[in-house]
mmCIF file of C-alpha atoms and ligand atoms in Angstrom:
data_model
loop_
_atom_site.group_PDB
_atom_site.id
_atom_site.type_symbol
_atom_site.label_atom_id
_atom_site.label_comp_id
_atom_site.label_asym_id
_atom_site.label_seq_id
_atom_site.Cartn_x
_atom_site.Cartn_y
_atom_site.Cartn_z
ATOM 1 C CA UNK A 67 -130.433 22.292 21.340
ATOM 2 C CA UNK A 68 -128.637 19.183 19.818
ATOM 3 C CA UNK A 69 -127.402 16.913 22.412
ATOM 4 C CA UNK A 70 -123.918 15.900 21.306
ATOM 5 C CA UNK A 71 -121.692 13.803 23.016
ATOM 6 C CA UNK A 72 -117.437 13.649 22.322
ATOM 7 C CA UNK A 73 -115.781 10.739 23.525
ATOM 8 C CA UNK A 74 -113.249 11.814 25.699
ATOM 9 C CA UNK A 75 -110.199 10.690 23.337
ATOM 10 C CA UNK A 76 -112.042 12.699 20.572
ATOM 11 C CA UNK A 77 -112.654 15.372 22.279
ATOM 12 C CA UNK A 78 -108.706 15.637 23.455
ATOM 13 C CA UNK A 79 -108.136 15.067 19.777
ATOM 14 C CA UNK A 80 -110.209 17.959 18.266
ATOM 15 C CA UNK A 81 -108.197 20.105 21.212
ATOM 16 C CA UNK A 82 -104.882 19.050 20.441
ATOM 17 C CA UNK A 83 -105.811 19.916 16.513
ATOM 18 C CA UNK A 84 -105.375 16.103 15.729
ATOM 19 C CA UNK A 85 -106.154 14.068 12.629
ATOM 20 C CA UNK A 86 -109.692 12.224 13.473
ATOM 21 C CA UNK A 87 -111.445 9.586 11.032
ATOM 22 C CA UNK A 88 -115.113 9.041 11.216
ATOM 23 C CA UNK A 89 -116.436 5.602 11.528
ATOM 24 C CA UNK A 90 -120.056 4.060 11.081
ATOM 25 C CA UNK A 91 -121.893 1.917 13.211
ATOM 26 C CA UNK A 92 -124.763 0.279 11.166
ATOM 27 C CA UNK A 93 -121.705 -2.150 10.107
ATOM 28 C CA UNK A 94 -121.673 -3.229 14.151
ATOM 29 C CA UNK A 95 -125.249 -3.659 13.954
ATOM 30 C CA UNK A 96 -126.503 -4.779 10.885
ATOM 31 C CA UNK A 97 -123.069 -5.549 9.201
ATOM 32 C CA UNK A 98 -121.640 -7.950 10.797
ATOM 33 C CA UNK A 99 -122.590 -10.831 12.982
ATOM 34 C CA UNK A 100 -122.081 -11.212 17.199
ATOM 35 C CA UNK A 101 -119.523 -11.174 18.702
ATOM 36 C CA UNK A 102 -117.138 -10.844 15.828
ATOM 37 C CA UNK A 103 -118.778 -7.327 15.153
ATOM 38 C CA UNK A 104 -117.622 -5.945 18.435
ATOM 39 C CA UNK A 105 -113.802 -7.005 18.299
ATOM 40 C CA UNK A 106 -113.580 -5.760 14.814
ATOM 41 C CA UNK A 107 -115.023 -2.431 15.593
ATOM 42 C CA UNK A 108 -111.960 -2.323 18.458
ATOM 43 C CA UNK A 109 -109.779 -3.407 16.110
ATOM 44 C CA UNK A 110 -110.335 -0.477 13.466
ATOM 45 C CA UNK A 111 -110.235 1.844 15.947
ATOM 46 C CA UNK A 112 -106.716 0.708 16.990
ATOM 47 C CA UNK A 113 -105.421 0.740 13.392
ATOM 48 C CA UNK A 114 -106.614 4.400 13.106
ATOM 49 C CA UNK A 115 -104.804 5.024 16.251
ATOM 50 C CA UNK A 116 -101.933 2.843 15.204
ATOM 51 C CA UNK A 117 -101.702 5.129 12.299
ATOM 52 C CA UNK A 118 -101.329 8.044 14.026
ATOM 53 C CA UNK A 119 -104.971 9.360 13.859
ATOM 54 C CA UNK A 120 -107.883 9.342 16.320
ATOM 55 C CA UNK A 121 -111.327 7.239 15.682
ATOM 56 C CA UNK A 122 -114.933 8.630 15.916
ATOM 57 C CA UNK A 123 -117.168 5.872 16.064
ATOM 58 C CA UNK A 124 -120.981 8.007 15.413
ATOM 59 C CA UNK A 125 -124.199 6.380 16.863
ATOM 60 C CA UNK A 126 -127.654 7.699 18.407
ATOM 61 C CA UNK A 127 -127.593 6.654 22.150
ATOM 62 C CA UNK A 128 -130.893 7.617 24.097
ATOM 63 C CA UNK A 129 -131.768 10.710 21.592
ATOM 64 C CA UNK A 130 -128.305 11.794 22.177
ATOM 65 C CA UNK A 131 -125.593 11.695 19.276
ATOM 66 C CA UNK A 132 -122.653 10.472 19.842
ATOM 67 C CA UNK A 133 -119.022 11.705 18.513
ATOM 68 C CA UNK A 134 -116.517 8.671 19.617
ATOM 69 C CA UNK A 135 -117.939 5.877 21.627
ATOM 70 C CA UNK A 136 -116.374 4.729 25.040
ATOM 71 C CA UNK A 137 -115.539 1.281 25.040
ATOM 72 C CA UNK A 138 -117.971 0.339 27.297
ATOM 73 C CA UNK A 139 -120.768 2.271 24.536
ATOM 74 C CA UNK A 140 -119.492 0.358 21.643
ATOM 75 C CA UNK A 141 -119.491 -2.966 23.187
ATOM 76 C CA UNK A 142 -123.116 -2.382 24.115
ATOM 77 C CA UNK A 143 -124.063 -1.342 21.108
ATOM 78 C CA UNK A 144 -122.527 -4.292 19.558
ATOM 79 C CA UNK A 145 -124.884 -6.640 21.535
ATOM 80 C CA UNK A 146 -128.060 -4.637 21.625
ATOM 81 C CA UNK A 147 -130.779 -6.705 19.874
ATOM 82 C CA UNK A 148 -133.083 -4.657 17.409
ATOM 83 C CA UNK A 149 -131.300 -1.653 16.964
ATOM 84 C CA UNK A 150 -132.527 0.985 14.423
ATOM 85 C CA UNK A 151 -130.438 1.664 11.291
ATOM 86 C CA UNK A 152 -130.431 5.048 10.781
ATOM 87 C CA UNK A 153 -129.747 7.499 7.401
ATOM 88 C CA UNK A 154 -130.949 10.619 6.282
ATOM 89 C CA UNK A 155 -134.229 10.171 6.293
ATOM 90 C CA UNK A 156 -134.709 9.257 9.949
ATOM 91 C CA UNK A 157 -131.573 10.455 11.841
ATOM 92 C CA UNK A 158 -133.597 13.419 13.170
ATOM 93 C CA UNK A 159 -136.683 11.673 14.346
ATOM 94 C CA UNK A 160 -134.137 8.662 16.310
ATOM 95 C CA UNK A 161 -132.854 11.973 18.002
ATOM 96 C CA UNK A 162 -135.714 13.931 18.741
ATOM 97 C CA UNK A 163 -137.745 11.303 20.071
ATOM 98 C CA UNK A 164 -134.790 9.621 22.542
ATOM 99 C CA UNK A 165 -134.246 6.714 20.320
ATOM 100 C CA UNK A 166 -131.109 4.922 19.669
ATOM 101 C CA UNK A 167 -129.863 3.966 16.702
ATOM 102 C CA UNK A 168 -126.231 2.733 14.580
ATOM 103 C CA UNK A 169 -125.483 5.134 11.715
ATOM 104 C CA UNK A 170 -125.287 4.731 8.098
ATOM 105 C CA UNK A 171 -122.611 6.163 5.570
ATOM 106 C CA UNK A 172 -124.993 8.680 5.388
ATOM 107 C CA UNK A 173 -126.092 9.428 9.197
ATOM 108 C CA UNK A 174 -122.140 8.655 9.781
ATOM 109 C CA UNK A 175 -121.673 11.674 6.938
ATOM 110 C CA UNK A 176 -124.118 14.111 8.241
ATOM 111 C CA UNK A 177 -122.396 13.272 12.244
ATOM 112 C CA UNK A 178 -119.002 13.743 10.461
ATOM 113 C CA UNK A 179 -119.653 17.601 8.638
ATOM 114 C CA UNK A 180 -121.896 18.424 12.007
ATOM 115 C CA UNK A 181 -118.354 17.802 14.469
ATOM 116 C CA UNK A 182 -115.436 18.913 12.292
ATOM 117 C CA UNK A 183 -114.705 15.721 11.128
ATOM 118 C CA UNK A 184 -113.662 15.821 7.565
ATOM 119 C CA UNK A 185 -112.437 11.800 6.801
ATOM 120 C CA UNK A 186 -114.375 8.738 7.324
ATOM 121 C CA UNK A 187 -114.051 5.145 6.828
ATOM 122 C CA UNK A 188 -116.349 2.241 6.151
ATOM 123 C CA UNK A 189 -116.601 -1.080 4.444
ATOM 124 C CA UNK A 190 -118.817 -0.521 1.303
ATOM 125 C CA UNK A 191 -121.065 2.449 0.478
ATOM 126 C CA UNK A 192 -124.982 1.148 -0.408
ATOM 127 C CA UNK A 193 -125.499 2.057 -4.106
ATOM 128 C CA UNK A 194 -127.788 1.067 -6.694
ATOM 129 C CA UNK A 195 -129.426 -2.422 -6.407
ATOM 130 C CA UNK A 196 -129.922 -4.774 -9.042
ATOM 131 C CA UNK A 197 -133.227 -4.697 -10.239
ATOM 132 C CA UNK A 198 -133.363 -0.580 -9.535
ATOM 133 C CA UNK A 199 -135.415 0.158 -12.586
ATOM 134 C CA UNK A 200 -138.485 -1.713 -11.486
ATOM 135 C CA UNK A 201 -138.035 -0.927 -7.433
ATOM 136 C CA UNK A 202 -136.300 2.131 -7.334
ATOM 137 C CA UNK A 203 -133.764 0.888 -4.697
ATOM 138 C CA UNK A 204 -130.968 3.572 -4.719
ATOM 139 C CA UNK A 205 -129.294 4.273 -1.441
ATOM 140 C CA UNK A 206 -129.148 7.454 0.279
ATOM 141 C CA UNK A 207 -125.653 7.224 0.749
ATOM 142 C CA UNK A 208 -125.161 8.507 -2.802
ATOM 143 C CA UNK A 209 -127.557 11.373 -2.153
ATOM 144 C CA UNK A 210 -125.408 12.105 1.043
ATOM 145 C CA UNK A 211 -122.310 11.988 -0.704
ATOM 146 C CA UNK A 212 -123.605 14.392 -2.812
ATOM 147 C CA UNK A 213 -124.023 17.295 -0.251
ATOM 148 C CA UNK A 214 -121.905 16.724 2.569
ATOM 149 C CA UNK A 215 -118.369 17.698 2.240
ATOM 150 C CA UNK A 216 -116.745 14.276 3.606
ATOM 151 C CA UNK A 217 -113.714 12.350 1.892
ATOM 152 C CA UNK A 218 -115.809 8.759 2.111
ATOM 153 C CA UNK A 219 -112.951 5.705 2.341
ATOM 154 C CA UNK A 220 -114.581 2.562 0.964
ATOM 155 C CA UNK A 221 -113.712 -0.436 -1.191
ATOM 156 C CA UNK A 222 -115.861 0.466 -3.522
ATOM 157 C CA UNK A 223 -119.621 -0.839 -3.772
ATOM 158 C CA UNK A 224 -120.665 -4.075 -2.820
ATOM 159 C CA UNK A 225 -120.952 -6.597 -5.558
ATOM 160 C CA UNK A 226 -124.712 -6.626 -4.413
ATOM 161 C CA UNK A 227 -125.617 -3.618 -6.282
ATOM 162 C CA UNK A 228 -125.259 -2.693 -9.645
ATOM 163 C CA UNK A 229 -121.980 -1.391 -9.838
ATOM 164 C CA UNK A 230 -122.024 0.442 -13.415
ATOM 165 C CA UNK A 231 -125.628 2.174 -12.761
ATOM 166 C CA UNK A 232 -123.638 3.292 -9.101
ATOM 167 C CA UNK A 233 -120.760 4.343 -10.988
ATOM 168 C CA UNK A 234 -123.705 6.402 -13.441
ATOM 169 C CA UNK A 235 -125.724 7.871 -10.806
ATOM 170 C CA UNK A 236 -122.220 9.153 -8.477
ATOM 171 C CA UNK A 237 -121.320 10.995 -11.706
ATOM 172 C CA UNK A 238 -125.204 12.739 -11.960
ATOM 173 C CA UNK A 239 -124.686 13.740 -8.800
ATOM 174 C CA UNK A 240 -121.017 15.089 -9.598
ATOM 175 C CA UNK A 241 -119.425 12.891 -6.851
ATOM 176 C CA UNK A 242 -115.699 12.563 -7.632
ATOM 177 C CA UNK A 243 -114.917 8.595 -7.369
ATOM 178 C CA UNK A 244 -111.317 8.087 -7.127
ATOM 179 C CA UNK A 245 -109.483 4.885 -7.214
ATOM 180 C CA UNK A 246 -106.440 4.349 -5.106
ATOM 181 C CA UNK A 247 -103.412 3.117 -6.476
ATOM 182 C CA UNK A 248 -105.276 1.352 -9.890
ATOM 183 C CA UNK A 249 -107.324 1.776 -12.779
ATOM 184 C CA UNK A 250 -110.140 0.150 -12.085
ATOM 185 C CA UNK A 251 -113.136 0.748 -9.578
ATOM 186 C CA UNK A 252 -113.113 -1.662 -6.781
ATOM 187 C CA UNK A 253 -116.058 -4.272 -5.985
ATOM 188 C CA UNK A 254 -115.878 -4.788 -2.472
ATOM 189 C CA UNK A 255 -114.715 -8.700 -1.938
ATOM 190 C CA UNK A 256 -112.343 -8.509 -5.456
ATOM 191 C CA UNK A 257 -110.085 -5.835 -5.917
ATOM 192 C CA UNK A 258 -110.809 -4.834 -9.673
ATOM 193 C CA UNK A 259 -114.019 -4.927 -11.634
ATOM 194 C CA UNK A 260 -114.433 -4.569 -15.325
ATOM 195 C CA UNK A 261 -115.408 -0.547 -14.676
ATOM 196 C CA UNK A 262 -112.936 1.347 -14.667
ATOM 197 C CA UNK A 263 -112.600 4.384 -12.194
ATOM 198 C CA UNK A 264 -113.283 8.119 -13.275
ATOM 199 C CA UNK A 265 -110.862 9.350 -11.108
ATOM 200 C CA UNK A 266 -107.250 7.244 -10.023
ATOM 201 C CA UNK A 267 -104.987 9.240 -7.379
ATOM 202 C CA UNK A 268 -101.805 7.213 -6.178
ATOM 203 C CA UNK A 269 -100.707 9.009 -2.840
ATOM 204 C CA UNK A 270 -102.823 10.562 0.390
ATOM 205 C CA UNK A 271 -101.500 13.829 -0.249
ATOM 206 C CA UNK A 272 -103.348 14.299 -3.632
ATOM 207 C CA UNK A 273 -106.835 13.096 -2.265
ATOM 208 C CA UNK A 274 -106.105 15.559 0.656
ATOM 209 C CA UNK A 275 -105.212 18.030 -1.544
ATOM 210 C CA UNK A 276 -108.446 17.966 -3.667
ATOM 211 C CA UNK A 277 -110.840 17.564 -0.841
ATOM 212 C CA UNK A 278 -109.348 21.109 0.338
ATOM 213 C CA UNK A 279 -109.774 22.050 -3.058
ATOM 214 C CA UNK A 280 -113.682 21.518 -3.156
ATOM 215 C CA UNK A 281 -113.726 22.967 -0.096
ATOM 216 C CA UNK A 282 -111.821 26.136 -0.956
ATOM 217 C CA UNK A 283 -114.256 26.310 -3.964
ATOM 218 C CA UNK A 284 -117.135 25.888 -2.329
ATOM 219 C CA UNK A 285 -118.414 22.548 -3.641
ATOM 220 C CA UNK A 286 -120.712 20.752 -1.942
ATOM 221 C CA UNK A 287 -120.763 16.892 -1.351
ATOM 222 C CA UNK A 288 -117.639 14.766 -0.892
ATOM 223 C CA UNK A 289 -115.259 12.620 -1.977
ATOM 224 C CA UNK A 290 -115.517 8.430 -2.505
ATOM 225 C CA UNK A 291 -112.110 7.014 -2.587
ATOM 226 C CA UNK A 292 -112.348 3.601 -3.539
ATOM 227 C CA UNK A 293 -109.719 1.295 -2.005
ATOM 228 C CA UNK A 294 -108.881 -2.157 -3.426
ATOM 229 C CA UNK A 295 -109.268 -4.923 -0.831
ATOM 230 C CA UNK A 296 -105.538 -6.033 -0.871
ATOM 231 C CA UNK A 297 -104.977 -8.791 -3.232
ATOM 232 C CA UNK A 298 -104.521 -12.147 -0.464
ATOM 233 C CA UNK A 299 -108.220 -11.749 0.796
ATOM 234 C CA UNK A 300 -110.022 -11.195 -2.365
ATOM 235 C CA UNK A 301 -112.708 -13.556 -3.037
ATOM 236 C CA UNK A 302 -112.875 -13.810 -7.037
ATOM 237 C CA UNK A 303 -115.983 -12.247 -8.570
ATOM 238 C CA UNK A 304 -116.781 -15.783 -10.858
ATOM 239 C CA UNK A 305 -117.068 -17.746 -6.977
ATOM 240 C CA UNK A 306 -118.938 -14.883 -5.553
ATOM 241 C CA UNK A 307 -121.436 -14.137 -8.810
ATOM 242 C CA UNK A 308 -123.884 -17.386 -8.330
ATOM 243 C CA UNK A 309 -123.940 -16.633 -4.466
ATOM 244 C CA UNK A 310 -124.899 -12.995 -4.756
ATOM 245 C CA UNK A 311 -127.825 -14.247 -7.653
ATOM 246 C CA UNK A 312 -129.083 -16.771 -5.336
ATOM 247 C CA UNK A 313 -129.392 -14.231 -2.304
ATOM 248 C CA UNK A 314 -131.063 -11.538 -4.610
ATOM 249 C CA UNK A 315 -133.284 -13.880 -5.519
ATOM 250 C CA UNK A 316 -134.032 -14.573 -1.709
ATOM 251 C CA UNK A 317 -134.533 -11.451 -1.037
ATOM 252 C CA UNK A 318 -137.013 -11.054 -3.737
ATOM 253 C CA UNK A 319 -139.197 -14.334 -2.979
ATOM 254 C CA UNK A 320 -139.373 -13.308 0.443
ATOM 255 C CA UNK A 321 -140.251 -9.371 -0.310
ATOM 256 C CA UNK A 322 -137.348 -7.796 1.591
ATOM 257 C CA UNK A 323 -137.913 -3.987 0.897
ATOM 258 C CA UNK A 324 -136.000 -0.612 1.999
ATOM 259 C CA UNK A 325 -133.814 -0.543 4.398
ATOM 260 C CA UNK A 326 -133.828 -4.576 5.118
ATOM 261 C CA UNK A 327 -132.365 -5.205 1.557
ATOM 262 C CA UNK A 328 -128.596 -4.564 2.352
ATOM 263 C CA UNK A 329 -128.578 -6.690 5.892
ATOM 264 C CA UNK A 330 -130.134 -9.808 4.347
ATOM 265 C CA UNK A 331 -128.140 -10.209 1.168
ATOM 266 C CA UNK A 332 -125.185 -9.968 3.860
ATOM 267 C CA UNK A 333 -126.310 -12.158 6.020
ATOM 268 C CA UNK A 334 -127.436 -14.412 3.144
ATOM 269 C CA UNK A 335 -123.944 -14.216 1.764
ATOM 270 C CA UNK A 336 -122.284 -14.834 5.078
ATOM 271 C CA UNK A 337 -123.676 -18.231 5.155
ATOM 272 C CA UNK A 338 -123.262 -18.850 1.809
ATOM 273 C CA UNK A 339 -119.844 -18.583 1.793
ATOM 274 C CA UNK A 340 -118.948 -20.126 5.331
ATOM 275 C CA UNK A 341 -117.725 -16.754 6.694
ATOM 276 C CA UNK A 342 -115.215 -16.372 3.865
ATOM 277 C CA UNK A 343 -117.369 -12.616 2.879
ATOM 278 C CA UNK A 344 -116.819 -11.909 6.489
ATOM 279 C CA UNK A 345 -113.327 -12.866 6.791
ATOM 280 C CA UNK A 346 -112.861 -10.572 3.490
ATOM 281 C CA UNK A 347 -114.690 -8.070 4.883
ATOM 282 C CA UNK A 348 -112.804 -7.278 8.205
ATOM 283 C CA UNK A 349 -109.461 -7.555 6.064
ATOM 284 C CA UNK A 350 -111.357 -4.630 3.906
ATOM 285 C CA UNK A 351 -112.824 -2.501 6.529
ATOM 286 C CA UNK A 352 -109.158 -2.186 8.181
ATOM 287 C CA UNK A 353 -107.247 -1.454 4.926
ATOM 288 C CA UNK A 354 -109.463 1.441 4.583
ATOM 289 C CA UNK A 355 -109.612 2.390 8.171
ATOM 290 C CA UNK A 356 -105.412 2.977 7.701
ATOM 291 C CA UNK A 357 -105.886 5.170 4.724
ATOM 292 C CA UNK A 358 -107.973 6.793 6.052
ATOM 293 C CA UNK A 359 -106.101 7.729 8.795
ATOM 294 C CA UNK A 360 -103.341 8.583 6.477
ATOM 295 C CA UNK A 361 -105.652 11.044 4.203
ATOM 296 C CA UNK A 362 -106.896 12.929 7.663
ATOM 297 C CA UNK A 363 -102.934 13.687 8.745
ATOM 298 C CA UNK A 364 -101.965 14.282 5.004
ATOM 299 C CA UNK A 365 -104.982 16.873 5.045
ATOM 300 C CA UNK A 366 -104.112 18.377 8.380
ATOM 301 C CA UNK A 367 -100.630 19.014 7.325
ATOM 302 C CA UNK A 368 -102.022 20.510 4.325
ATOM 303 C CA UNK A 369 -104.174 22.634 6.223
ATOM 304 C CA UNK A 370 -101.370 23.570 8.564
ATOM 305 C CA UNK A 371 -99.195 24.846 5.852
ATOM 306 C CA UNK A 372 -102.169 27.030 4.312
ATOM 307 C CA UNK A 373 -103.389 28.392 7.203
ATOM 308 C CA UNK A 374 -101.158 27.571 9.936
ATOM 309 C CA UNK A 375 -101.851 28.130 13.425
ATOM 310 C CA UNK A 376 -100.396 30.676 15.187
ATOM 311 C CA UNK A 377 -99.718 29.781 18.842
ATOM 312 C CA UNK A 378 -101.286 32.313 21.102
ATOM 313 C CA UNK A 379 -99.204 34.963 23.239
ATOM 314 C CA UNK A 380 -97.175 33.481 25.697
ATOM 315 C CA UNK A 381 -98.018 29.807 24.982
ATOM 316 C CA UNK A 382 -95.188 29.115 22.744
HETATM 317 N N1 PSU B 746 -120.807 -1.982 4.339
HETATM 318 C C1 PSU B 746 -120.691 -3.161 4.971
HETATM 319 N N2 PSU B 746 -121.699 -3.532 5.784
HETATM 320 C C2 PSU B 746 -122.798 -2.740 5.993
HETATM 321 C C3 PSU B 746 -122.925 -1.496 5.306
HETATM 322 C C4 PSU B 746 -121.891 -1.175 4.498
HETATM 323 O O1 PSU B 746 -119.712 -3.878 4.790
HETATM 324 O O2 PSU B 746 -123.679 -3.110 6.782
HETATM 325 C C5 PSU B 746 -124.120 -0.584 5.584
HETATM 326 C C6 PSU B 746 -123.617 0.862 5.608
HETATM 327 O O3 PSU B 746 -124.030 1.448 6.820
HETATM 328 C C7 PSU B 746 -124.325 1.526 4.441
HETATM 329 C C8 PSU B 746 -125.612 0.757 4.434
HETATM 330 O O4 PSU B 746 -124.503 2.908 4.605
HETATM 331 O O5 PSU B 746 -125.169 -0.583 4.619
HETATM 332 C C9 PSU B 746 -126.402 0.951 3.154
HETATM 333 O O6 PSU B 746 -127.728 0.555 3.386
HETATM 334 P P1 PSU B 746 -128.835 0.857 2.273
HETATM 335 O O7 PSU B 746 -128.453 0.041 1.095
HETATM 336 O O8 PSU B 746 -130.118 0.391 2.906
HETATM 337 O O9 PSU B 746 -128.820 2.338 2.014
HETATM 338 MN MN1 MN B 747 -132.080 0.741 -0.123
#
């Protein structure tokens, strides 16, 4: 009944038993600006594959969802005008009705648990926006994270949102937010914030370790790692602070509601900064796409040695 598509490396991948990494395509569409948007989606697929794993780029094609997008598919999708963004809420509908639409971290999420695929990488998670208590702005990513059994790879939340009431409403939801390598919890463009991390796991084999955990107890919901943009393309919080104000106050003025919210400030702070966020955020998006890769072999080895597979009669 569901139409599913595998790419054809993905598909050779989930034969072979390989390590594959989920990846999100609503930071193609709405993420990142043309044409940029198209060679840095090739490029994170190559550093996933440079690291040994294989990428699954997720997107709604023509009511059909897709596993891994041919190159051909991705570039496509990179220049389609007026594509739907697509998360929880209307994933099913984009599908049933033939529609095509880029994936959130949540759609990406829900893809991800629905093929196997047990890693996934992205830029920034949405979170809870500034200004929450009077418009009730909370992203379903969080939700998502909540009840699908993914290890989520992000530099944190974007300095957009309210990072403590994030940080507040992951723990209500019992999401485990891990830091790699530091103390602190991530913002996005800087590598530290003044919150400090629940969670703080220094190699891939421990985060692989206690996603199979959950799993093996029967937790729902995943795992956010939160990886620090490395240090030489931070953009300093004091720089970025004003800039982020000034586009939240845009955004306001001009009444930009729901799912609009995230692309605009973006886009706002984009210009803002001359391309610097941009520049910061490829760096970010890659650095996550190779630890990710590095937590998906680190958890098929683990899985290998717990349950490892026995070659059948006559094939060894
Ligand atoms: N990170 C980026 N760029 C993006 C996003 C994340 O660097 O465009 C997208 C992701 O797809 C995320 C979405 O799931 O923004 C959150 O949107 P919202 O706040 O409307 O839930
Ligand atoms: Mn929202």
């Amino acid at each position: 009944m569901i139409d599913i598509q595998y790419s054809s490396e993905v598909r050779a991948a989930k034969e072979a038993g390989q390590p594959i990494v989920a990846l999100e395509s609503t930071i193609i569409t709405h993420g990142m600006p043309h044409p940029q948007n198209i060679e840095v989606a090739a490029q994170v697929e190559q550093d996933i594959r440079d690291a040994g794993a294989v990428p699954a780029t997720m997107a709604v094609l023509n009511g059909k969802l897709h596993v891994g997008l041919e190159s051909e598919q991705l570039q496509e999708l990179g220049r389609a005008q007026g594509v739907a963004k697509i998360s929880r809420a209307d994933m099913a509908a984009c599908m049933s009705g033939g529609g095509t639409g880029a994936t959130t971290v949540a759609a990406t999420m829900i893809a991800a648990r629905f093929a196997g695929i047990e890693v996934f990488a992205t830029g920034g998670i949405g979170g809870v926006h500034q200004g929450a208590e009077t418009t009730f702005d909370i992203s379903a990513d969080l939700h998502e994270l909540a009840q699908t059994s993914v290890t989520v790879v992000a530099a944190g939340a974007k300095a957009i949102l309210d990072l403590a009431k994030t940080l507040e409403v992951l723990e209500t939801l019992g999401v485990p937010v891990i830091a790699f390598g530091q103390d602190e919890f991530p913002a996005f463009w800087s590598a530290k914030s003044p919150l400090a991390a629940p969670l703080r796991m220094d190699s891939t084999e421990e985060i692989a370790k206690a996603h199979a955990m959950r799993r093996a107890l029967g937790i729902p919901g995943g795992q956010l790692v939160a990886n620090p943009i490395p240090d030489a393309d931070q953009i300093p919080a004091k720089e970025l602070a004003p800039i982020i104000a000034a586009a939240q106050a845009d955004a306001d003025a001009h009444r930009i509601t729901g799912k609009g919210v995230t692309p605009y400030l973006l886009q706002r702070i984009f210009e803002q900064t001359e391309g610097r966020s941009l520049t910061a955020n490829i760096a970010l998006v890659r650095n996550n796409a190779r630890l990710a890769a590095r937590i998906a072999t680190a958890l098929s080895a683990h899985d290998a040695q717990v349950c490892p597979i026995v070659p059948m009669p006559g094939t060894a």
